[in-house]
PDB file of C-alpha atoms in Angstrom:
ATOM      1  CA  MET V   1     -13.673 179.612 -50.197  1.00  0.00           C
ATOM      2  CA  ASN V   2     -12.558 181.364 -47.037  1.00  0.00           C
ATOM      3  CA  ASP V   3     -12.313 180.054 -43.481  1.00  0.00           C
ATOM      4  CA  SER V   4     -15.648 181.408 -42.258  1.00  0.00           C
ATOM      5  CA  GLU V   5     -17.495 179.877 -45.269  1.00  0.00           C
ATOM      6  CA  ILE V   6     -15.847 176.516 -44.573  1.00  0.00           C
ATOM      7  CA  LEU V   7     -16.788 176.657 -40.869  1.00  0.00           C
ATOM      8  CA  GLU V   8     -20.371 177.638 -41.731  1.00  0.00           C
ATOM      9  CA  LEU V   9     -20.579 174.833 -44.245  1.00  0.00           C
ATOM     10  CA  LEU V  10     -19.262 172.383 -41.638  1.00  0.00           C
ATOM     11  CA  HIS V  11     -22.118 173.366 -39.355  1.00  0.00           C
ATOM     12  CA  GLN V  12     -24.788 173.241 -42.058  1.00  0.00           C
ATOM     13  CA  SER V  13     -23.666 170.114 -43.887  1.00  0.00           C
ATOM     14  CA  PRO V  14     -20.701 168.311 -42.315  1.00  0.00           C
ATOM     15  CA  GLN V  15     -20.104 166.176 -45.452  1.00  0.00           C
ATOM     16  CA  LYS V  16     -19.994 169.200 -47.771  1.00  0.00           C
ATOM     17  CA  GLY V  17     -17.912 171.072 -45.242  1.00  0.00           C
ATOM     18  CA  HIS V  18     -15.390 168.236 -45.019  1.00  0.00           C
ATOM     19  CA  ARG V  19     -15.161 168.173 -48.836  1.00  0.00           C
ATOM     20  CA  ALA V  20     -14.680 171.947 -49.027  1.00  0.00           C
ATOM     21  CA  LEU V  21     -11.960 171.801 -46.320  1.00  0.00           C
ATOM     22  CA  PHE V  22     -10.168 168.997 -48.155  1.00  0.00           C
ATOM     23  CA  ASP V  23     -10.428 170.806 -51.547  1.00  0.00           C
ATOM     24  CA  GLU V  24      -9.208 174.090 -50.104  1.00  0.00           C
ATOM     25  CA  TYR V  25      -6.250 172.781 -48.029  1.00  0.00           C
ATOM     26  CA  TYR V  26      -5.095 169.553 -49.719  1.00  0.00           C
ATOM     27  CA  SER V  27      -2.212 171.152 -51.557  1.00  0.00           C
ATOM     28  CA  TYR V  28      -1.168 173.029 -48.438  1.00  0.00           C
ATOM     29  CA  VAL V  29      -1.110 169.912 -46.281  1.00  0.00           C
ATOM     30  CA  TYR V  30       0.559 167.860 -48.986  1.00  0.00           C
ATOM     31  CA  ALA V  31       3.318 170.457 -49.348  1.00  0.00           C
ATOM     32  CA  ILE V  32       4.005 170.564 -45.582  1.00  0.00           C
ATOM     33  CA  SER V  33       4.039 166.760 -45.480  1.00  0.00           C
ATOM     34  CA  VAL V  34       6.422 166.442 -48.420  1.00  0.00           C
ATOM     35  CA  ASN V  35       8.764 169.037 -47.021  1.00  0.00           C
ATOM     36  CA  ILE V  36       9.048 167.312 -43.601  1.00  0.00           C
ATOM     37  CA  LEU V  37       9.068 163.692 -44.927  1.00  0.00           C
ATOM     38  CA  ARG V  38      11.483 164.293 -47.800  1.00  0.00           C
ATOM     39  CA  ASN V  39      14.224 161.629 -47.772  1.00  0.00           C
ATOM     40  CA  PHE V  40      12.435 159.684 -45.036  1.00  0.00           C
ATOM     41  CA  GLY V  41       9.283 158.225 -46.451  1.00  0.00           C
ATOM     42  CA  SER V  42       7.646 157.123 -49.691  1.00  0.00           C
ATOM     43  CA  ARG V  43       4.826 158.780 -51.557  1.00  0.00           C
ATOM     44  CA  GLU V  44       2.407 156.444 -49.785  1.00  0.00           C
ATOM     45  CA  ASP V  45       3.796 157.688 -46.420  1.00  0.00           C
ATOM     46  CA  VAL V  46       3.156 161.270 -47.443  1.00  0.00           C
ATOM     47  CA  GLU V  47      -0.373 160.435 -48.595  1.00  0.00           C
ATOM     48  CA  GLU V  48      -1.019 158.592 -45.317  1.00  0.00           C
ATOM     49  CA  CYS V  49       0.214 161.602 -43.436  1.00  0.00           C
ATOM     50  CA  VAL V  50      -2.134 163.916 -45.386  1.00  0.00           C
ATOM     51  CA  ILE V  51      -5.117 161.579 -44.586  1.00  0.00           C
ATOM     52  CA  ASP V  52      -4.123 161.457 -40.907  1.00  0.00           C
ATOM     53  CA  THR V  53      -3.926 165.287 -40.843  1.00  0.00           C
ATOM     54  CA  PHE V  54      -7.425 165.691 -42.326  1.00  0.00           C
ATOM     55  CA  THR V  55      -8.833 163.108 -39.980  1.00  0.00           C
ATOM     56  CA  SER V  56      -7.471 165.009 -36.970  1.00  0.00           C
ATOM     57  CA  VAL V  57      -8.561 168.385 -38.362  1.00  0.00           C
ATOM     58  CA  ILE V  58     -12.063 167.152 -39.122  1.00  0.00           C
ATOM     59  CA  ASN V  59     -12.473 165.575 -35.689  1.00  0.00           C
ATOM     60  CA  LYS V  60     -11.315 168.776 -33.990  1.00  0.00           C
ATOM     61  CA  LEU V  61     -13.372 171.102 -36.090  1.00  0.00           C
ATOM     62  CA  ASP V  62     -16.545 168.986 -35.659  1.00  0.00           C
ATOM     63  CA  GLY V  63     -16.301 169.212 -31.863  1.00  0.00           C
ATOM     64  CA  SER V  64     -15.112 172.809 -31.174  1.00  0.00           C
ATOM     65  CA  ALA V  65     -14.793 176.230 -32.575  1.00  0.00           C
ATOM     66  CA  VAL V  66     -11.516 177.210 -34.229  1.00  0.00           C
ATOM     67  CA  GLY V  67     -10.921 180.872 -35.091  1.00  0.00           C
ATOM     68  CA  SER V  68      -8.772 180.550 -38.179  1.00  0.00           C
ATOM     69  CA  VAL V  69      -8.645 177.329 -40.140  1.00  0.00           C
ATOM     70  CA  LYS V  70      -5.424 177.682 -42.187  1.00  0.00           C
ATOM     71  CA  PRO V  71      -2.974 178.093 -39.283  1.00  0.00           C
ATOM     72  CA  PHE V  72      -4.740 175.240 -37.425  1.00  0.00           C
ATOM     73  CA  VAL V  73      -4.524 172.983 -40.478  1.00  0.00           C
ATOM     74  CA  GLY V  74      -0.856 173.890 -40.977  1.00  0.00           C
ATOM     75  CA  THR V  75       0.044 173.144 -37.364  1.00  0.00           C
ATOM     76  CA  VAL V  76      -1.741 169.795 -37.381  1.00  0.00           C
ATOM     77  CA  ALA V  77      -0.055 168.871 -40.657  1.00  0.00           C
ATOM     78  CA  LYS V  78       3.369 169.820 -39.289  1.00  0.00           C
ATOM     79  CA  HIS V  79       2.934 167.770 -36.108  1.00  0.00           C
ATOM     80  CA  LYS V  80       1.604 164.757 -37.965  1.00  0.00           C
ATOM     81  CA  ALA V  81       4.447 164.819 -40.428  1.00  0.00           C
ATOM     82  CA  ILE V  82       7.095 165.171 -37.709  1.00  0.00           C
ATOM     83  CA  SER V  83       5.486 162.248 -35.806  1.00  0.00           C
ATOM     84  CA  MET V  84       5.552 160.144 -38.963  1.00  0.00           C
ATOM     85  CA  ARG V  85       9.148 161.088 -39.708  1.00  0.00           C
ATOM     86  CA  ARG V  86      10.148 159.945 -36.202  1.00  0.00           C
ATOM     87  CA  ALA V  87       8.277 156.692 -36.665  1.00  0.00           C
ATOM     88  CA  LEU V  88       9.889 156.072 -40.059  1.00  0.00           C
ATOM     89  CA  MET V  89      13.339 156.911 -38.636  1.00  0.00           C
ATOM     90  CA  SER V  90      12.919 154.463 -35.746  1.00  0.00           C
ATOM     91  CA  LYS V  91      11.747 151.710 -38.132  1.00  0.00           C
ATOM     92  CA  SER V  92      14.662 152.160 -40.426  1.00  0.00           C
ATOM     93  CA  GLY V  93      17.142 152.544 -37.549  1.00  0.00           C
ATOM     94  CA  LYS V  94      18.503 155.656 -39.177  1.00  0.00           C
ATOM     95  CA  CYS V  95      18.787 158.464 -36.746  1.00  0.00           C
ATOM     96  CA  VAL V  96      20.844 161.451 -37.683  1.00  0.00           C
ATOM     97  CA  SER V  97      22.612 163.533 -35.108  1.00  0.00           C
ATOM     98  CA  ILE V  98      22.465 167.268 -35.502  1.00  0.00           C
ATOM     99  CA  ASP V  99      26.226 167.305 -35.413  1.00  0.00           C
ATOM    100  CA  SER V 100      26.538 164.753 -38.153  1.00  0.00           C
ATOM    101  CA  GLU V 101      27.646 165.697 -41.624  1.00  0.00           C
ATOM    102  CA  GLU V 102      24.599 163.809 -43.019  1.00  0.00           C
ATOM    103  CA  ILE V 103      22.379 166.575 -41.712  1.00  0.00           C
ATOM    104  CA  CYS V 104      23.406 168.700 -44.698  1.00  0.00           C
ATOM    105  CA  GLU V 105      21.999 166.071 -47.039  1.00  0.00           C
ATOM    106  CA  LEU V 106      18.624 166.280 -45.383  1.00  0.00           C
ATOM    107  CA  ARG V 107      18.261 169.947 -46.075  1.00  0.00           C
ATOM    108  CA  SER V 108      16.782 171.265 -49.216  1.00  0.00           C
ATOM    109  CA  GLU V 109      16.740 174.808 -50.484  1.00  0.00           C
ATOM    110  CA  GLU V 110      13.276 174.341 -52.011  1.00  0.00           C
ATOM    111  CA  ARG V 111      10.540 175.142 -49.574  1.00  0.00           C
ATOM    112  CA  VAL V 112       7.499 173.302 -50.804  1.00  0.00           C
ATOM    113  CA  ASP V 113       5.248 174.707 -48.041  1.00  0.00           C
ATOM    114  CA  ARG V 114       6.176 178.293 -48.994  1.00  0.00           C
ATOM    115  CA  ASN V 115       5.648 177.515 -52.697  1.00  0.00           C
ATOM    116  CA  ALA V 116       2.165 176.200 -51.847  1.00  0.00           C
ATOM    117  CA  GLU V 117       1.341 179.332 -49.884  1.00  0.00           C
ATOM    118  CA  ASN V 118       2.612 181.470 -52.732  1.00  0.00           C
ATOM    119  CA  SER V 119       0.577 179.600 -55.293  1.00  0.00           C
ATOM    120  CA  ASP V 120      -2.464 179.947 -53.043  1.00  0.00           C
ATOM    121  CA  MET V 121      -1.897 183.703 -52.800  1.00  0.00           C
ATOM    122  CA  THR V 122      -1.415 183.890 -56.606  1.00  0.00           C
ATOM    123  CA  ARG V 123      -4.644 182.030 -57.174  1.00  0.00           C
ATOM    124  CA  GLN V 124      -6.463 184.446 -54.803  1.00  0.00           C
ATOM    125  CA  LEU V 125      -4.849 187.444 -56.520  1.00  0.00           C
ATOM    126  CA  LEU V 126      -5.878 186.217 -59.980  1.00  0.00           C
ATOM    127  CA  GLN V 127      -9.440 185.726 -58.681  1.00  0.00           C
ATOM    128  CA  LYS V 128      -9.517 189.395 -57.571  1.00  0.00           C
ATOM    129  CA  VAL V 129      -8.017 190.483 -60.900  1.00  0.00           C
ATOM    130  CA  LYS V 130     -10.865 188.568 -62.714  1.00  0.00           C
ATOM    131  CA  GLU V 131     -13.377 190.450 -60.573  1.00  0.00           C
ATOM    132  CA  LEU V 132     -12.188 193.697 -62.244  1.00  0.00           C
ATOM    133  CA  GLY V 133     -13.938 192.575 -65.419  1.00  0.00           C
ATOM    134  CA  GLU V 134     -12.813 193.001 -69.026  1.00  0.00           C
ATOM    135  CA  PRO V 135     -10.795 194.690 -70.388  1.00  0.00           C
ATOM    136  CA  ASP V 136      -9.230 195.729 -67.038  1.00  0.00           C
ATOM    137  CA  SER V 137      -8.387 192.246 -66.001  1.00  0.00           C
ATOM    138  CA  ALA V 138      -6.738 191.519 -69.370  1.00  0.00           C
ATOM    139  CA  ILE V 139      -4.744 194.755 -69.116  1.00  0.00           C
ATOM    140  CA  ILE V 140      -3.485 193.888 -65.588  1.00  0.00           C
ATOM    141  CA  ILE V 141      -2.559 190.341 -66.554  1.00  0.00           C
ATOM    142  CA  GLN V 142      -0.798 191.381 -69.754  1.00  0.00           C
ATOM    143  CA  LYS V 143       1.133 194.174 -68.029  1.00  0.00           C
ATOM    144  CA  PHE V 144       2.154 192.572 -64.753  1.00  0.00           C
ATOM    145  CA  PHE V 145       2.191 188.819 -65.572  1.00  0.00           C
ATOM    146  CA  TYR V 146       3.482 189.000 -69.152  1.00  0.00           C
ATOM    147  CA  GLY V 147       5.423 192.245 -69.002  1.00  0.00           C
ATOM    148  CA  GLN V 148       3.774 193.861 -72.043  1.00  0.00           C
ATOM    149  CA  ASN V 149       3.718 197.621 -72.450  1.00  0.00           C
ATOM    150  CA  ALA V 150       0.736 199.859 -73.210  1.00  0.00           C
ATOM    151  CA  ASN V 151       1.368 199.759 -76.987  1.00  0.00           C
ATOM    152  CA  GLU V 152       1.428 196.027 -77.131  1.00  0.00           C
ATOM    153  CA  ILE V 153      -1.645 195.666 -74.943  1.00  0.00           C
ATOM    154  CA  GLY V 154      -3.454 198.288 -76.975  1.00  0.00           C
ATOM    155  CA  ARG V 155      -2.756 196.469 -80.231  1.00  0.00           C
ATOM    156  CA  MET V 156      -3.905 193.172 -78.700  1.00  0.00           C
ATOM    157  CA  LEU V 157      -7.157 194.609 -77.259  1.00  0.00           C
ATOM    158  CA  ASP V 158      -7.710 197.204 -80.026  1.00  0.00           C
ATOM    159  CA  ILE V 159      -7.552 200.054 -77.569  1.00  0.00           C
ATOM    160  CA  LYS V 160      -5.426 203.245 -77.712  1.00  0.00           C
ATOM    161  CA  PRO V 161      -2.239 203.072 -75.579  1.00  0.00           C
ATOM    162  CA  ALA V 162      -3.340 206.172 -73.596  1.00  0.00           C
ATOM    163  CA  THR V 163      -6.585 204.439 -72.773  1.00  0.00           C
ATOM    164  CA  VAL V 164      -4.660 201.352 -71.685  1.00  0.00           C
ATOM    165  CA  ARG V 165      -2.544 203.451 -69.307  1.00  0.00           C
ATOM    166  CA  MET V 166      -5.602 205.214 -67.858  1.00  0.00           C
ATOM    167  CA  ARG V 167      -7.546 201.928 -67.399  1.00  0.00           C
ATOM    168  CA  CYS V 168      -4.462 200.280 -65.838  1.00  0.00           C
ATOM    169  CA  THR V 169      -4.130 203.109 -63.248  1.00  0.00           C
ATOM    170  CA  ARG V 170      -7.845 202.894 -62.386  1.00  0.00           C
ATOM    171  CA  ALA V 171      -7.747 199.057 -62.302  1.00  0.00           C
ATOM    172  CA  ILE V 172      -4.772 199.094 -59.898  1.00  0.00           C
ATOM    173  CA  LYS V 173      -6.659 201.418 -57.532  1.00  0.00           C
ATOM    174  CA  LYS V 174      -9.720 199.209 -57.694  1.00  0.00           C
ATOM    175  CA  LEU V 175      -7.582 196.083 -57.176  1.00  0.00           C
ATOM    176  CA  ARG V 176      -5.981 197.617 -54.102  1.00  0.00           C
ATOM    177  CA  SER V 177      -9.434 198.264 -52.738  1.00  0.00           C
ATOM    178  CA  LEU V 178     -10.562 194.720 -53.400  1.00  0.00           C
ATOM    179  CA  LEU V 179      -7.414 193.291 -51.798  1.00  0.00           C
ATOM    180  CA  ARG V 180      -7.698 195.572 -48.767  1.00  0.00           C
ATOM    181  CA  ASP V 181     -11.254 194.323 -48.247  1.00  0.00           C
ATOM    182  CA  PHE V 182     -10.129 190.771 -48.729  1.00  0.00           C
ATOM    183  CA  TYR V 183      -7.188 190.861 -46.293  1.00  0.00           C
TER     184      TYR V 183
END
């Protein structure tokens, strides 16, 4: 579901719109919250941050127009998580100076928020590949996701390797068109 569909659903049926918003962006908000609250809060703190984020987003979306939902949701999630981290730090009495050597312990090479965005993009890409229909979607998935060549795909789908190559070329052109229209 895209942003305009969610906004339209919010106007038509707020309850369904809220559910669609939550379903679409839960993983994204959770990833941002985990990334910021890592080493500061518990799982319950992260979940509370996610709930606070959606409460703020829903209150804002119900009262005014927002152009693009995803950046708005991401910004609210980031601000809520930072506020919660500050609150947790003040409760625990643990404040870390930027000059402290402990600051290196707080950093993680894993970027959960980027991983969530990448998985969201992969999900959308797979949806567009499925729109190609069979056998084109199977050819694209086998070639680019599983690294199989035309001979292997041909044996699997009972199609000549030359046909697999031709269909793959045409499917890629069609996929580019679908993605261009989508983005």
